[in-house]
Coordinates of C-alpha atoms and ligand atoms in Angstrom, one line a residue:
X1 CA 23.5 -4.9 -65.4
X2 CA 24.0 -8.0 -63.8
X3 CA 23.9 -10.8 -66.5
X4 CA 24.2 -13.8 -64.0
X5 CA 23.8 -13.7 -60.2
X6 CA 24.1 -17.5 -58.0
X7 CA 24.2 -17.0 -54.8
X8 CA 24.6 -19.5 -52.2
X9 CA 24.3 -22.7 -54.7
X10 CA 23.9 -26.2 -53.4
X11 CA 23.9 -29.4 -55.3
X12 CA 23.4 -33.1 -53.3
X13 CA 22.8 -35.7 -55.6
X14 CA 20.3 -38.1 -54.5
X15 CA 23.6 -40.6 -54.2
X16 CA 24.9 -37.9 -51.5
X17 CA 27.6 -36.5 -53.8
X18 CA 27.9 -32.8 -52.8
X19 CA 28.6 -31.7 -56.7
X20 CA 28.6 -28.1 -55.7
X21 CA 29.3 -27.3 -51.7
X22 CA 28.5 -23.5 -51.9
X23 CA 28.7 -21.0 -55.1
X24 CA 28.5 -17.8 -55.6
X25 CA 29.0 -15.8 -58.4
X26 CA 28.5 -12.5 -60.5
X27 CA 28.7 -12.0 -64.1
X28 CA 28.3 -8.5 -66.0
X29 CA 26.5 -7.9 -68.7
X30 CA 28.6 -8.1 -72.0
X31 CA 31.4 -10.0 -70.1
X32 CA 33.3 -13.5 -71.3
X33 CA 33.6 -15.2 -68.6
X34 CA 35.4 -18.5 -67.8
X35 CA 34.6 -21.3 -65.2
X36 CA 37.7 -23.6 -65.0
X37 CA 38.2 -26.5 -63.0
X38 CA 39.4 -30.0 -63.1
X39 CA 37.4 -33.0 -63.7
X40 CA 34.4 -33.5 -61.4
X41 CA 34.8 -29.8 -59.9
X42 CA 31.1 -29.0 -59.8
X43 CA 30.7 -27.4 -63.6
X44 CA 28.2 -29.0 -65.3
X45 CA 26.5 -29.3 -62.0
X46 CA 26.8 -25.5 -62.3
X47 CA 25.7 -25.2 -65.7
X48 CA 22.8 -27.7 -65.2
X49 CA 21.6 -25.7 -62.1
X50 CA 21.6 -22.4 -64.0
X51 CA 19.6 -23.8 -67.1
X52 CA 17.0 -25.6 -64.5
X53 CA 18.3 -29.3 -66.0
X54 CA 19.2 -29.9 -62.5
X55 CA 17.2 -29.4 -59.4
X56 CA 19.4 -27.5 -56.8
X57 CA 19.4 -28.0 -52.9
X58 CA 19.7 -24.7 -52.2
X59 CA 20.2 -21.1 -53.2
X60 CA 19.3 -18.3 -55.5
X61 CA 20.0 -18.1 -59.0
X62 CA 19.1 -14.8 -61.6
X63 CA 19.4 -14.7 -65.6
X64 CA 19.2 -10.9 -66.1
X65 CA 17.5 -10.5 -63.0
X66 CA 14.4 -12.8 -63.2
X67 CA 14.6 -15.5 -60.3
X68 CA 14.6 -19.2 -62.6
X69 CA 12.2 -20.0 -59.1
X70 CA 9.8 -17.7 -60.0
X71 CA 9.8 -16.3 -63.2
X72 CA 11.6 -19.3 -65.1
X73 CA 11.0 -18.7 -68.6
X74 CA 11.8 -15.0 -68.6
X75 CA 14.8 -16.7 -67.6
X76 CA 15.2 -19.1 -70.0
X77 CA 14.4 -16.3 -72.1
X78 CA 17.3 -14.4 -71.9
X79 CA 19.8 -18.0 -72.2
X80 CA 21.1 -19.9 -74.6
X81 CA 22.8 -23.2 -73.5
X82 CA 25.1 -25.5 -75.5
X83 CA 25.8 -28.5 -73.3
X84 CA 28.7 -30.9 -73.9
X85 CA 26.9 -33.7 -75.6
X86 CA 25.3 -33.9 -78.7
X87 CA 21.3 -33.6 -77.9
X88 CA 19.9 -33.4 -81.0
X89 CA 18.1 -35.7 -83.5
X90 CA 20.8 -37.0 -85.4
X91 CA 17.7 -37.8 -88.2
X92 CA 16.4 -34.0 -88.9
X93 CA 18.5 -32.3 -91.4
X94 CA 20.1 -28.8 -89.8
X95 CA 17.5 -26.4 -91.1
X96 CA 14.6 -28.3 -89.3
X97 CA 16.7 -28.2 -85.7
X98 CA 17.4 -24.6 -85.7
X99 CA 13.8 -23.8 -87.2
X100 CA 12.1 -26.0 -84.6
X101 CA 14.2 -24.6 -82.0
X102 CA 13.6 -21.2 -82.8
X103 CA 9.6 -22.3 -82.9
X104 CA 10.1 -23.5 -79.1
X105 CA 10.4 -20.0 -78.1
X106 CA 7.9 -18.5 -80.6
X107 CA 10.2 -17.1 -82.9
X108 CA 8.1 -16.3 -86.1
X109 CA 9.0 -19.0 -88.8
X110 CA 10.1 -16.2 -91.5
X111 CA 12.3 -14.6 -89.2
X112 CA 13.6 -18.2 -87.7
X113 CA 14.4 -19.4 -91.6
X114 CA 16.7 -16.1 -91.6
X115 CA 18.2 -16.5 -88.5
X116 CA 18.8 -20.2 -89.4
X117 CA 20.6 -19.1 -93.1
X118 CA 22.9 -16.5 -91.0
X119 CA 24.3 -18.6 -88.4
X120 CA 24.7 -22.1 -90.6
X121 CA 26.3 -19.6 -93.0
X122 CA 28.7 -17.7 -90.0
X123 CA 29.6 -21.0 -88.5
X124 CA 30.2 -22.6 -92.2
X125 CA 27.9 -25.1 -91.9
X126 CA 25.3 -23.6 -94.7
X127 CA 26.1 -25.8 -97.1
X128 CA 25.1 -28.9 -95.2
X129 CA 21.9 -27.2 -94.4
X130 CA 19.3 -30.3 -95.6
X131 CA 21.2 -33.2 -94.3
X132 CA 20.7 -35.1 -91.6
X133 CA 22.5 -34.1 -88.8
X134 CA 24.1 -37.5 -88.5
X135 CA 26.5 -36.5 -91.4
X136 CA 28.0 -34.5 -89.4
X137 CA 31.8 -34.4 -88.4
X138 CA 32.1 -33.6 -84.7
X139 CA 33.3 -30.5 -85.1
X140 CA 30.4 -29.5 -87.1
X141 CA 27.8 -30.9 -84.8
X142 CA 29.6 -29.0 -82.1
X143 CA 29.0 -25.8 -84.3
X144 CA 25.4 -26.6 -84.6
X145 CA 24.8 -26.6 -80.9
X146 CA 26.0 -23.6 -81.0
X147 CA 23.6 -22.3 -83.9
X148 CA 20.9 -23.8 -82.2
X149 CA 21.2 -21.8 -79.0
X150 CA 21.3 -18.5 -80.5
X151 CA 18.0 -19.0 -82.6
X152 CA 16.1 -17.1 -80.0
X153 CA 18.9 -14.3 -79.6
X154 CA 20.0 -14.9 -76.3
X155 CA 21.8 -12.6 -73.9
X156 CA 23.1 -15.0 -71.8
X157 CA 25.0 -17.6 -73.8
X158 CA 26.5 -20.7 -71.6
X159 CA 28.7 -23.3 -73.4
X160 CA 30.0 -26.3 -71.6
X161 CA 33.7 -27.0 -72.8
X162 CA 32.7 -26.2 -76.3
X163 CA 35.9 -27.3 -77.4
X164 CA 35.9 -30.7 -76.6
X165 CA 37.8 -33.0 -79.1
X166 CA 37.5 -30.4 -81.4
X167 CA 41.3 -30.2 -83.0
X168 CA 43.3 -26.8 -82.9
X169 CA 42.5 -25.2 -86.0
X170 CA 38.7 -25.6 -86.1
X171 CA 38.8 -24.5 -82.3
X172 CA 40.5 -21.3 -83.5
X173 CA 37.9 -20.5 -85.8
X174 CA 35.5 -21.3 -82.7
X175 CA 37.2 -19.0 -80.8
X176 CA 37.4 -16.3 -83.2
X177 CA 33.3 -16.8 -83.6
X178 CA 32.3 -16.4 -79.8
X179 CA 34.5 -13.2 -79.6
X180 CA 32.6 -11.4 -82.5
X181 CA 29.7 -12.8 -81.0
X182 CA 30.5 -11.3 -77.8
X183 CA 31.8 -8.0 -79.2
X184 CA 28.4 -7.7 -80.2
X185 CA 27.4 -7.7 -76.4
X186 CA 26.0 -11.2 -75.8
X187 CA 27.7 -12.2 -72.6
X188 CA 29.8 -15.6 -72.7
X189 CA 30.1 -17.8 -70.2
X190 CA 32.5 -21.2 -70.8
X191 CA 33.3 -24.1 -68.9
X192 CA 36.9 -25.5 -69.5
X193 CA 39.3 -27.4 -67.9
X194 CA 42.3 -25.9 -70.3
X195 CA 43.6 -22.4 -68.6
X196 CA 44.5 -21.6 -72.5
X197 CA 40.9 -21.4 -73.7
X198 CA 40.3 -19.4 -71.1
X199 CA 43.6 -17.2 -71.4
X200 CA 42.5 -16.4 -75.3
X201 CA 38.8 -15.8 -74.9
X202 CA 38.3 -14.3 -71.8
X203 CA 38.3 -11.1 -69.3
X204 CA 36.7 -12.7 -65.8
X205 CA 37.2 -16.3 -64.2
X206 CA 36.5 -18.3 -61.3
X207 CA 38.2 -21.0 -60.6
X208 CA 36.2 -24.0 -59.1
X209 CA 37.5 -27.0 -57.1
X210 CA 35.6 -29.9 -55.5
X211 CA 32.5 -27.8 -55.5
X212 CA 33.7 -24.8 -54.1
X213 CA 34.7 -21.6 -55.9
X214 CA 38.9 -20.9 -54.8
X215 CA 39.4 -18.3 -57.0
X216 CA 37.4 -15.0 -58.9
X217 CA 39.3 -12.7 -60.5
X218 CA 40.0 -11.1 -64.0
X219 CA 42.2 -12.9 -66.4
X220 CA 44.8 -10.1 -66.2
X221 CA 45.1 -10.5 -62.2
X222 CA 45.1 -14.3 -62.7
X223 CA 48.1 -14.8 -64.9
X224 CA 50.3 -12.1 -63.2
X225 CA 49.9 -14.7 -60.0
X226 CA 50.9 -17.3 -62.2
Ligands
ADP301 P1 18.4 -35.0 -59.1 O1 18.8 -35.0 -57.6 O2 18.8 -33.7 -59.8 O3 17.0 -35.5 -59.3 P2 19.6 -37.7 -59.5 O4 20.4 -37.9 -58.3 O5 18.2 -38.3 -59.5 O6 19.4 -36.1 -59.8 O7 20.4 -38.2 -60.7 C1 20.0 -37.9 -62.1 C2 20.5 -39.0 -63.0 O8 22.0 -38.9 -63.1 C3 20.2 -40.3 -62.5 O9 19.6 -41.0 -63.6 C4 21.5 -40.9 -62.1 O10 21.6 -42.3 -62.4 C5 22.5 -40.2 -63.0 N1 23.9 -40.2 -62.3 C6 24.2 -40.8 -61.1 N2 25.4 -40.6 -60.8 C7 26.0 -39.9 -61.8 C8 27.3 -39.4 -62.0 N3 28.4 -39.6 -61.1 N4 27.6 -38.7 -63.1 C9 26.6 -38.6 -64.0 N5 25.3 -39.0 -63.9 C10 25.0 -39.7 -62.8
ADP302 P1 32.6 -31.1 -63.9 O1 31.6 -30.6 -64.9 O2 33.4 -30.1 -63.2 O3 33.4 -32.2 -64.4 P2 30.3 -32.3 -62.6 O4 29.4 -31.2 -62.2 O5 30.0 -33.1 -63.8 O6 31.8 -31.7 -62.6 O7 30.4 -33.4 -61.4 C1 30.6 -33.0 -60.0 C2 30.5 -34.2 -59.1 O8 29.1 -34.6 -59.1 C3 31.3 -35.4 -59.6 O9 31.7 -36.1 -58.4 C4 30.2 -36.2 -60.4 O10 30.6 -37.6 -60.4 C5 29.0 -36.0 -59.6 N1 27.8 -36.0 -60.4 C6 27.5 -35.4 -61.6 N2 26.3 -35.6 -62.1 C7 25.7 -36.5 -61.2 C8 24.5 -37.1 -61.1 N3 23.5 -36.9 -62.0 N4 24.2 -37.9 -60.0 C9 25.2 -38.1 -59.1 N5 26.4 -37.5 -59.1 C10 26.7 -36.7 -60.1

């Protein structure tokens, strides 16, 4: 099964930037995947494309096989996303944000309070569960993105350099969370611009460069090169 499928991806901004020149990609189901570039390489454009934030000029892209033209919110469905910044209300405490999140794709509320307690409780966050989100250290709000895009049990989860100012031994623990999570088959894709995060987490990358993928390959092949 094919997880993620872009072919042919084209991104113009409206201010002529070509973000992304012409992608295409393939990502297996229970895979951990890496997209790596520098600065300005195309990945959020990426990212944005695949969870329909940003309109694309051209191109085909599947979640799990449905077409986000045409059957977009099987799509979304099947994707969780946690983008890089903070897009939360910094004023609801953490159960509400995961509960409300969970309601957005018609989770039942009993089930969405229980899915809520596990993952505050696996990403150690339970016992801040009714404050406000604005409390939160930045490591800890970057954990509740994370929370918040598996409430509906995803297949497909996307994270845009999750690690982001988060300092080494919290993005250990990080780390150590996605690959359970991944061991128990949800397919991982990241975004990062540090060849180490991608060297610990994962099997597959591609390697993108002024919107343009230069390299797709496993890990293993990757680093022999090196
Ligand atoms: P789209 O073609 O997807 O509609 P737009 O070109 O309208 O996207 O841009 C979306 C928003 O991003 C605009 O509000 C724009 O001001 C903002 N923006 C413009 N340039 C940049 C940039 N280099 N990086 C990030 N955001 C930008
Ligand atoms: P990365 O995530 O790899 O850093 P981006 O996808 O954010 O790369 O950016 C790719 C290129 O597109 C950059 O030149 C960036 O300035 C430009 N860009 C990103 N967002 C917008 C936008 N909304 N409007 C115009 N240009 C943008």
């Amino acid at each position: 099964t094919v997880a993620l499928n872009i072919s042919g991806l084209k991104k113009t901004y409206k201010n002529g930037v070509e973000a992304v020149k012409s992608i295409d990609l393939k990502v297996n189901k229970g895979d951990f995947f890496a997209l790596l570039g520098p600065n300005g390489a195309g990945k959020s454009t990426t990212i944005g494309v695949i969870a329909s934030l940003v309109n694309k000029s051209q191109g085909k892209v599947e979640i799990f096989g449905h077409d986000i033209d045409t059957h977009l919110e099987l799509a979304k469905a099947e994707l969780g996303l946690v983008p890089q910044e903070f897009n939360f209300s910094m004023f609801e405490t953490l159960n509400n944000i995961l509960v409300t999140q969970a309601g957005y794709y018609g989770v039942p509320r009993a089930e969405a309070f229980k899915r809520a307690e596990k993952y505050l409780k696996q990403l150690e966050l339970f016992d801040k569960k009714d404050m406000a989100a604005r409390t939160l250290s930045g490591g800890m709000k970057r954990r509740l993105m994370i929370a918040r895009a598996l409430m509906h049990n995803p297949k497909l989860l996307i994270l845009d350099e999750p690690t982001a100012g988060v300092d080494i031994e919290l993005r250990r623990s990080m780390w150590q969370f996605l690959k359970e999570l991944n061991e128990q088959g949800v397919t991982i894709i990241l975004t990062t611009h540090y060849l180490e995060e991608a060297e610990m987490l994962c099997k597959n990358i591609a390697i993108i460069d002024k919107g343009v993928i230069v390299e797709d390959t496993s890990m293993k092949a990757l680093l022999a090169k090196l």
